Amino acid sequence: MPPSGPTAALLLLPPLLLLRAVLTVPLERGPSKEESPATESPVSGPALLSSQDTGLYYHRYLQEVINVLETDGHFREKLQAANAEDIKSGKLSRELDFVSHHVRTKLDELKRQEVSRLRMLLKAKMDAEQEPSVQLDHLSLLKQFEHLDPQNQHTFEARDLELLIQTATRDLAQFDAAHHEEFKRYEMLKEHERRRYLESLGEEQRKEAERKLEEQQRRHREHPKINVPGSQAQLKEVWEELDGLDPNRFNPKTFFILHDINSDGVLDEQELEALFTKELEKVYDPKNEEDDMREMEEERLRMREHVMKNVDTNQDRLVTLEEFLASTQRKEFGDTGEGWETVEMHPAYTEEELRRFEEELAAREAELNAKAQRLNQETEALGRSQGRLEAQKRELQQAVLQMEQRKQQQQSLNDPAAGPEGQLKFHPNTDDAPVPAPAGDQKDVAASEKKDPEQPPKLPQLDSQHL
């Protein structure tokens, strides 16, 4: 079934792998085409963009640019006629000059928003590194982001589209390698913590812990045979148990059409990984303590890489119907041997890598301890400084209290006291009191007072005529 529409044209071009990676389907298998209503249109393009994430730090910007470009009729027409060389040479990017004005306006706004977001990220990084006073040279710093042109921070040009395609294609190609490296570090950290835990136990406790670990590993290894991904046995099992069809009537072409969920004529990475769910459930159960779900995702990635290596002959990370049918004609398709070797049978690291990893952890731990010690010292210094400030505060409060008491005492001496009913009492001034006479003189004074009592003054008499 050939791809159709501008979105399908994108999917068939290896340089636009990033677009295909965005336009993917969920891992859960949807209803088969036989079960779907005849009027139901296949899910594609923008309908899937909101639910998928490429894992790129500029995923949203990439997604919104694709959505806007697909609204322009001219660009869609040129995209349908473009080939891989047009993409590589930048010829398709130059078609951006002919898109409608409102599309260019939306793209300009998207770029300005992305530049603003990157500036905020840079500022947050500088603040986290405790360098808030450093003046940022945004132009120089923006050069580290390769998915846009930092020289022009206001408009979306052909150069921006070209950089976005190139950068996302490269980053997505490196995604699997980064995932494997992350898983390796996860496994080494898990082993490092296990060894440290055992070292912290006594002899009897350590033996019991080791026995429990061996029992968990034994239970994990006890599972049904895992079919080689992409083999006849594995596909027939999906055909029978997932599709509910007769295994004796297995048809590769029908199988391909059933599992091309979005009917774009190719099996992408997510559609392939959905085929491995049945095999993974044989080994991993989230309810079991011994089953690590992180290892299950690594197993899923290994299975997908195995199929791509053997089926995807042009290495565009997409399996066409022709490639799929050709793989079913090979000898390896029916000869699966002893089955698939799971991830625990292929250690992700060597002892030397684990040793270097532990040295790195020790160095980081020493650095963190040194920082913690400095912080403790600073905390203690702040505590002592706080104690001195509190002591000074108490001294100042005591001095203010004493001054208030002295002020009140001084006021009580200068102001007349109040009586029981609030009336003021004045103290006599003894300095103005008369000096008493001697005893002898007091008798003469008393006698004179008796002889000559002071008479009131006589008033003149007025006759009635005057009245």
Coordinates of C-alpha atoms in Angstrom, one line a residue:
M1 CA 0.0 0.0 0.0
P2 CA 1.9 3.1 -1.1
P3 CA 2.0 6.2 1.2
S4 CA -0.3 9.0 0.4
G5 CA -0.5 12.7 1.3
P6 CA 2.2 15.1 2.3
T7 CA 2.8 13.5 5.6
A8 CA 3.5 10.2 3.9
A9 CA 5.9 11.9 1.6
L10 CA 7.8 13.1 4.6
L11 CA 7.9 9.6 6.0
L12 CA 9.5 8.1 3.0
L13 CA 12.4 10.5 3.0
P14 CA 15.4 9.5 5.2
P15 CA 16.6 13.1 5.7
L16 CA 13.1 13.8 7.2
L17 CA 13.3 10.9 9.7
L18 CA 12.6 13.4 12.4
L19 CA 9.2 14.0 10.9
R20 CA 8.4 10.3 10.8
A21 CA 9.6 9.9 14.4
V22 CA 7.1 12.5 15.5
L23 CA 4.2 11.0 13.4
T24 CA 4.2 7.7 15.2
V25 CA 1.6 5.5 16.8
P26 CA 1.1 4.4 20.4
L27 CA 2.7 1.2 21.5
E28 CA -0.7 -0.4 22.2
R29 CA -2.1 -2.1 19.2
G30 CA -5.4 -0.6 17.9
P31 CA -8.3 -2.4 16.3
S32 CA -7.4 -4.2 13.1
K33 CA -8.6 -2.8 9.8
E34 CA -11.1 -5.6 9.5
E35 CA -12.7 -4.5 12.7
S36 CA -12.6 -0.8 11.9
P37 CA -15.6 0.9 10.4
A38 CA -15.4 1.6 6.7
T39 CA -15.9 5.3 7.3
E40 CA -13.1 5.6 9.8
S41 CA -10.1 7.5 8.4
P42 CA -6.6 6.5 9.4
V43 CA -4.9 8.4 12.1
S44 CA -2.0 10.5 10.8
G45 CA -0.2 13.7 10.9
P46 CA -1.2 16.3 13.5
A47 CA -3.7 14.0 15.1
L48 CA -0.8 12.0 16.5
L49 CA 1.6 14.8 17.2
S50 CA 0.2 15.7 20.6
S51 CA 0.6 12.2 22.0
Q52 CA 4.1 11.5 20.9
D53 CA 7.4 12.8 22.1
T54 CA 10.7 12.4 20.3
G55 CA 12.7 13.0 23.5
L56 CA 14.4 16.0 21.9
Y57 CA 14.7 19.1 24.1
Y58 CA 13.2 21.1 21.2
H59 CA 10.4 18.6 20.5
R60 CA 7.6 21.1 21.0
Y61 CA 9.2 23.6 18.6
L62 CA 9.7 20.9 16.0
Q63 CA 6.2 19.7 16.4
E64 CA 4.6 23.2 16.0
V65 CA 6.8 24.0 12.9
I66 CA 5.6 20.8 11.2
N67 CA 2.0 21.6 12.1
V68 CA 2.2 25.1 10.6
L69 CA 4.0 24.0 7.4
E70 CA 1.3 21.3 6.7
T71 CA -1.3 24.1 6.6
D72 CA 0.3 25.7 3.5
G73 CA -1.0 24.2 0.2
H74 CA 2.1 25.3 -1.8
F75 CA 4.6 23.7 0.6
R76 CA 2.5 20.5 0.7
E77 CA 2.6 20.3 -3.1
K78 CA 6.4 20.8 -3.3
L79 CA 6.9 18.3 -0.5
Q80 CA 5.0 15.6 -2.4
A81 CA 7.3 16.2 -5.5
A82 CA 10.5 16.4 -3.5
N83 CA 13.1 13.7 -3.3
A84 CA 16.0 13.0 -0.9
E85 CA 18.5 15.1 -2.8
D86 CA 16.1 18.1 -2.7
I87 CA 16.1 17.8 1.1
K88 CA 19.8 17.3 1.4
S89 CA 20.7 20.2 -0.9
G90 CA 18.3 22.6 0.9
K91 CA 16.1 23.0 -2.2
L92 CA 12.9 22.2 -0.3
S93 CA 13.9 24.7 2.5
R94 CA 14.1 27.5 -0.1
E95 CA 10.4 26.8 -0.9
L96 CA 9.7 28.5 2.4
D97 CA 10.0 31.8 0.6
F98 CA 6.8 31.1 -1.3
V99 CA 4.5 30.0 1.5
S100 CA 1.6 32.3 2.5
H101 CA 2.1 35.4 4.6
H102 CA 0.1 34.1 7.5
V103 CA 2.1 30.9 7.7
R104 CA 5.4 32.9 7.7
T105 CA 3.9 35.1 10.4
K106 CA 3.1 32.0 12.6
L107 CA 6.6 30.6 12.0
D108 CA 8.2 33.9 13.0
E109 CA 6.2 33.9 16.2
L110 CA 7.2 30.3 16.9
K111 CA 10.9 31.1 16.5
R112 CA 10.7 34.1 18.8
Q113 CA 9.0 32.0 21.4
E114 CA 11.7 29.4 21.0
V115 CA 14.5 31.9 21.4
S116 CA 12.8 33.3 24.5
R117 CA 12.5 29.8 25.9
L118 CA 16.2 29.2 25.3
R119 CA 17.2 32.5 26.9
M120 CA 15.2 31.5 30.0
L121 CA 17.0 28.1 30.1
L122 CA 20.3 29.8 29.9
K123 CA 19.4 32.3 32.7
A124 CA 18.1 29.4 34.9
K125 CA 21.4 27.6 34.3
M126 CA 23.5 30.6 35.2
D127 CA 21.3 31.2 38.3
A128 CA 21.8 27.5 39.3
E129 CA 25.5 27.9 39.0
Q130 CA 25.3 30.9 41.4
E131 CA 26.4 33.5 38.9
P132 CA 23.4 35.8 38.7
S133 CA 25.6 38.9 38.4
V134 CA 27.3 37.8 35.2
Q135 CA 26.2 39.6 32.1
L136 CA 24.9 37.1 29.6
D137 CA 26.0 37.3 26.0
H138 CA 22.8 35.6 24.6
L139 CA 24.1 35.6 21.0
S140 CA 27.2 33.6 21.9
L141 CA 25.3 31.3 24.2
L142 CA 22.5 30.6 21.7
K143 CA 25.1 29.3 19.2
Q144 CA 25.2 26.1 21.2
F145 CA 21.7 25.4 20.1
E146 CA 22.0 24.1 16.5
H147 CA 18.3 23.7 15.6
L148 CA 17.9 27.4 14.7
D149 CA 19.9 30.3 13.3
P150 CA 21.0 32.4 16.3
Q151 CA 22.1 35.3 14.1
N152 CA 18.4 36.0 13.3
Q153 CA 16.3 35.8 16.4
H154 CA 13.1 37.3 15.1
T155 CA 12.1 35.6 11.8
F156 CA 11.9 32.1 10.6
E157 CA 13.9 31.7 7.4
A158 CA 14.9 28.8 5.0
R159 CA 18.1 28.4 7.0
D160 CA 16.1 27.7 10.1
L161 CA 14.1 24.9 8.4
E162 CA 17.3 23.4 7.1
L163 CA 19.0 23.5 10.5
L164 CA 16.0 22.0 12.2
I165 CA 15.9 19.1 9.8
Q166 CA 19.6 18.4 10.0
T167 CA 19.8 18.7 13.8
A168 CA 16.8 16.6 14.5
T169 CA 17.8 13.9 12.1
R170 CA 21.3 13.7 13.7
D171 CA 19.9 13.7 17.2
L172 CA 17.3 11.0 16.6
A173 CA 20.0 8.8 15.0
Q174 CA 22.0 9.1 18.2
F175 CA 19.0 8.5 20.5
D176 CA 19.3 4.7 20.7
A177 CA 23.0 5.0 21.6
A178 CA 22.3 7.5 24.3
H179 CA 19.6 5.1 25.6
H180 CA 22.0 2.2 25.8
E181 CA 24.6 4.3 27.6
E182 CA 21.9 5.5 30.1
F183 CA 20.9 1.9 30.7
K184 CA 24.5 0.8 31.3
R185 CA 25.0 3.5 34.0
Y186 CA 21.7 2.4 35.6
E187 CA 22.9 -1.2 35.7
M188 CA 26.3 -0.3 37.1
L189 CA 24.7 1.9 39.8
K190 CA 22.4 -1.0 40.7
E191 CA 25.3 -3.4 41.1
H192 CA 27.4 -0.8 43.0
E193 CA 24.6 -0.3 45.5
R194 CA 24.0 -4.1 45.8
R195 CA 27.7 -4.6 46.7
R196 CA 27.8 -1.8 49.2
Y197 CA 24.7 -3.2 50.9
L198 CA 26.2 -6.6 51.2
E199 CA 29.4 -5.2 52.6
S200 CA 27.4 -3.4 55.3
L201 CA 25.9 -6.7 56.6
G202 CA 27.3 -9.3 59.0
E203 CA 28.3 -12.6 57.7
E204 CA 25.0 -14.4 58.4
Q205 CA 22.9 -11.5 57.1
R206 CA 25.1 -11.3 54.0
K207 CA 24.6 -15.0 53.2
E208 CA 20.9 -14.7 53.6
A209 CA 20.8 -11.7 51.3
E210 CA 22.8 -13.5 48.7
R211 CA 20.6 -16.5 48.9
K212 CA 17.5 -14.3 48.4
L213 CA 19.1 -12.6 45.4
E214 CA 20.0 -15.9 43.8
E215 CA 16.4 -17.1 44.3
Q216 CA 15.0 -14.0 42.6
Q217 CA 17.4 -14.5 39.6
R218 CA 16.4 -18.1 39.3
R219 CA 12.7 -17.2 39.2
H220 CA 13.4 -14.5 36.6
R221 CA 15.2 -17.0 34.4
E222 CA 12.3 -19.5 34.6
H223 CA 10.1 -18.3 31.7
P224 CA 8.9 -19.7 28.4
K225 CA 11.1 -19.7 25.3
I226 CA 11.5 -16.2 23.8
N227 CA 11.1 -16.2 20.0
V228 CA 13.6 -14.3 18.0
P229 CA 12.0 -11.0 17.0
G230 CA 10.9 -10.9 13.4
S231 CA 11.1 -14.6 13.0
Q232 CA 8.3 -16.8 11.7
A233 CA 7.6 -18.3 15.1
Q234 CA 7.4 -14.8 16.7
L235 CA 5.1 -13.4 14.0
K236 CA 2.9 -16.5 13.9
E237 CA 2.4 -16.2 17.7
V238 CA 1.2 -12.6 17.3
W239 CA -1.0 -13.7 14.4
E240 CA -2.7 -16.3 16.5
E241 CA -2.8 -14.8 20.0
L242 CA -3.1 -11.1 19.3
D243 CA -4.8 -11.1 15.9
G244 CA -6.9 -14.2 16.7
L245 CA -6.3 -15.8 13.3
D246 CA -5.5 -19.4 12.3
P247 CA -1.7 -20.0 12.5
N248 CA -1.9 -22.5 9.6
R249 CA -3.1 -19.6 7.4
F250 CA -0.4 -17.2 8.2
N251 CA 0.1 -14.6 5.4
P252 CA 3.1 -12.1 5.6
K253 CA 1.4 -9.5 3.4
T254 CA -1.9 -9.6 5.4
F255 CA 0.2 -9.5 8.6
F256 CA 2.0 -6.4 7.4
I257 CA -1.3 -4.6 6.5
L258 CA -2.9 -5.5 9.9
H259 CA 0.0 -4.0 11.8
D260 CA 0.5 -0.9 9.7
I261 CA -1.7 0.9 12.2
N262 CA -1.8 4.2 10.4
S263 CA -2.0 2.8 6.9
D264 CA 1.1 4.7 5.7
G265 CA 2.6 1.8 3.9
V266 CA 5.5 1.3 6.3
L267 CA 6.2 -0.2 9.7
D268 CA 7.9 2.4 11.9
E269 CA 9.8 1.8 15.0
Q270 CA 6.8 2.1 17.3
E271 CA 4.7 -0.3 15.2
L272 CA 7.5 -2.8 15.3
E273 CA 8.0 -2.5 19.1
A274 CA 4.3 -3.2 19.5
L275 CA 4.8 -6.6 18.0
F276 CA 7.3 -7.6 20.8
T277 CA 4.8 -7.0 23.7
K278 CA 3.8 -10.7 23.8
E279 CA 7.5 -11.8 24.0
L280 CA 8.3 -9.3 26.7
E281 CA 5.3 -10.4 28.8
K282 CA 6.9 -13.9 29.0
V283 CA 9.9 -12.5 30.9
Y284 CA 8.7 -9.3 32.7
D285 CA 5.8 -8.9 35.0
P286 CA 5.5 -5.6 36.9
K287 CA 4.0 -7.5 39.9
N288 CA 7.1 -9.6 40.4
E289 CA 9.9 -8.2 42.6
E290 CA 12.6 -9.9 40.5
D291 CA 11.5 -8.3 37.2
D292 CA 13.0 -4.9 36.4
M293 CA 10.8 -2.8 34.1
R294 CA 13.8 -0.7 33.1
E295 CA 15.4 -3.9 31.7
M296 CA 12.2 -4.6 29.9
E297 CA 12.4 -1.3 28.0
E298 CA 16.1 -2.1 27.1
E299 CA 14.9 -5.5 25.9
R300 CA 12.3 -3.9 23.7
L301 CA 14.9 -1.6 22.2
R302 CA 17.3 -4.5 21.5
M303 CA 14.5 -6.4 19.8
R304 CA 13.6 -3.5 17.5
E305 CA 17.3 -2.9 16.6
H306 CA 17.6 -6.6 15.7
V307 CA 14.7 -6.4 13.3
M308 CA 15.8 -3.2 11.8
K309 CA 19.3 -4.6 11.2
N310 CA 18.0 -7.6 9.4
V311 CA 14.9 -6.2 7.6
D312 CA 15.5 -2.5 7.0
T313 CA 17.9 -2.9 4.1
N314 CA 18.1 0.8 3.1
Q315 CA 18.6 1.8 6.8
D316 CA 16.0 4.5 6.8
R317 CA 14.5 3.2 10.1
L318 CA 11.3 2.3 8.3
V319 CA 10.2 -1.2 7.0
T320 CA 8.4 -1.2 3.7
L321 CA 6.2 -4.0 2.5
E322 CA 8.9 -5.1 0.0
E323 CA 11.5 -5.2 2.7
F324 CA 9.2 -7.1 5.0
L325 CA 8.3 -9.7 2.4
A326 CA 11.9 -10.2 1.4
S327 CA 12.9 -10.9 5.0
T328 CA 10.3 -13.7 5.2
Q329 CA 12.1 -15.5 2.3
R330 CA 15.4 -15.8 4.1
K331 CA 16.6 -18.9 5.8
E332 CA 16.9 -17.1 9.2
F333 CA 13.2 -16.4 9.1
G334 CA 12.3 -20.0 9.9
D335 CA 15.5 -21.1 11.8
T336 CA 15.4 -19.5 15.2
G337 CA 17.6 -21.9 17.0
E338 CA 17.4 -21.8 20.8
G339 CA 15.5 -18.6 20.8
W340 CA 16.3 -15.0 21.8
E341 CA 18.9 -14.3 24.4
T342 CA 17.6 -11.8 26.9
V343 CA 19.5 -8.8 28.3
E344 CA 20.7 -10.6 31.5
M345 CA 22.6 -13.0 29.2
H346 CA 24.5 -10.1 27.8
P347 CA 26.0 -7.9 30.6
A348 CA 25.8 -4.2 29.8
Y349 CA 29.2 -3.5 31.3
T350 CA 32.6 -5.0 32.1
E351 CA 34.3 -5.1 35.5
E352 CA 36.7 -2.5 34.2
E353 CA 33.8 -0.2 33.3
L354 CA 32.3 -0.8 36.7
R355 CA 35.6 0.0 38.4
R356 CA 35.8 3.4 36.6
F357 CA 32.2 4.1 37.3
E358 CA 32.7 3.5 41.1
E359 CA 35.8 5.8 41.0
E360 CA 33.7 8.4 39.4
L361 CA 31.0 7.9 42.1
A362 CA 33.6 8.2 44.8
A363 CA 35.0 11.4 43.4
R364 CA 31.5 12.9 43.1
E365 CA 30.7 11.7 46.7
A366 CA 33.9 13.3 48.0
E367 CA 33.0 16.5 46.2
L368 CA 29.5 16.5 47.7
N369 CA 30.9 15.8 51.1
A370 CA 33.3 18.7 50.8
K371 CA 30.4 21.0 49.8
A372 CA 28.3 19.7 52.7
Q373 CA 31.2 20.3 55.1
R374 CA 31.6 23.9 53.8
L375 CA 27.8 24.4 54.2
N376 CA 27.9 23.1 57.7
Q377 CA 30.8 25.4 58.6
E378 CA 28.9 28.4 57.1
T379 CA 25.8 27.3 59.0
E380 CA 27.7 27.2 62.2
A381 CA 29.3 30.6 61.5
L382 CA 25.9 32.0 60.8
G383 CA 24.6 30.5 64.0
R384 CA 27.4 32.1 66.0
S385 CA 26.8 35.4 64.3
Q386 CA 23.1 35.1 65.1
G387 CA 23.9 34.4 68.7
R388 CA 26.0 37.5 69.0
L389 CA 23.3 39.6 67.3
E390 CA 20.7 38.2 69.8
A391 CA 23.0 39.1 72.7
Q392 CA 23.5 42.6 71.4
K393 CA 19.8 42.9 70.9
R394 CA 19.1 41.9 74.5
E395 CA 21.7 44.4 75.8
L396 CA 20.1 47.2 73.8
Q397 CA 16.7 46.3 75.1
Q398 CA 18.0 46.3 78.7
A399 CA 19.6 49.7 78.1
V400 CA 16.4 51.1 76.7
L401 CA 14.5 49.7 79.7
Q402 CA 16.9 51.3 82.2
M403 CA 16.6 54.7 80.4
E404 CA 12.8 54.5 80.6
Q405 CA 13.0 53.8 84.3
R406 CA 15.3 56.7 85.0
K407 CA 13.0 59.0 83.0
Q408 CA 10.0 57.9 85.0
Q409 CA 11.8 58.5 88.3
Q410 CA 12.9 62.0 87.2
Q411 CA 9.3 62.8 86.2
S412 CA 8.0 61.6 89.5
L413 CA 10.4 64.0 91.4
N414 CA 9.5 67.0 89.3
D415 CA 5.7 66.6 89.1
P416 CA 3.3 67.2 92.2
A417 CA 1.9 64.1 93.7
A418 CA -1.9 63.5 93.5
G419 CA -4.2 62.9 96.4
P420 CA -6.5 60.0 97.0
E421 CA -9.2 61.8 95.0
G422 CA -6.9 62.9 92.3
Q423 CA -6.4 66.5 93.7
L424 CA -2.9 67.9 93.5
K425 CA -0.9 68.3 96.8
F426 CA 1.5 71.2 97.0
H427 CA 4.5 71.0 99.4
P428 CA 5.0 74.1 101.5
N429 CA 8.1 76.1 100.8
T430 CA 10.0 76.2 104.1
D431 CA 12.3 78.9 102.9
D432 CA 9.6 81.7 103.2
A433 CA 8.2 80.6 106.7
P434 CA 8.7 83.3 109.5
V435 CA 11.3 82.6 112.1
P436 CA 9.8 82.2 115.6
A437 CA 10.8 84.8 118.3
P438 CA 12.7 83.9 121.5
A439 CA 10.7 82.7 124.5
G440 CA 10.8 86.0 126.4
D441 CA 9.8 88.0 123.5
Q442 CA 6.9 85.7 122.9
K443 CA 5.3 86.8 126.2
D444 CA 5.5 90.5 125.3
V445 CA 4.1 89.8 122.0
A446 CA 1.2 87.9 123.5
A447 CA 0.5 90.7 126.0
S448 CA 0.6 93.4 123.4
E449 CA -1.8 91.4 121.3
K450 CA -4.2 91.2 124.3
K451 CA -3.9 94.9 125.2
D452 CA -4.3 96.3 121.7
P453 CA -6.5 94.0 119.8
E454 CA -6.7 95.1 116.3
Q455 CA -10.0 97.1 115.7
P456 CA -11.7 97.1 112.3
P457 CA -11.6 100.4 110.5
K458 CA -14.6 102.7 111.1
L459 CA -16.7 103.5 108.1
P460 CA -18.0 107.1 107.6
Q461 CA -21.7 107.5 108.5
L462 CA -23.9 108.9 105.8
D463 CA -27.2 110.6 106.4
S464 CA -30.3 110.0 104.5
Q465 CA -29.8 113.2 102.5
H466 CA -26.7 111.7 101.0
L467 CA -28.5 108.6 100.1

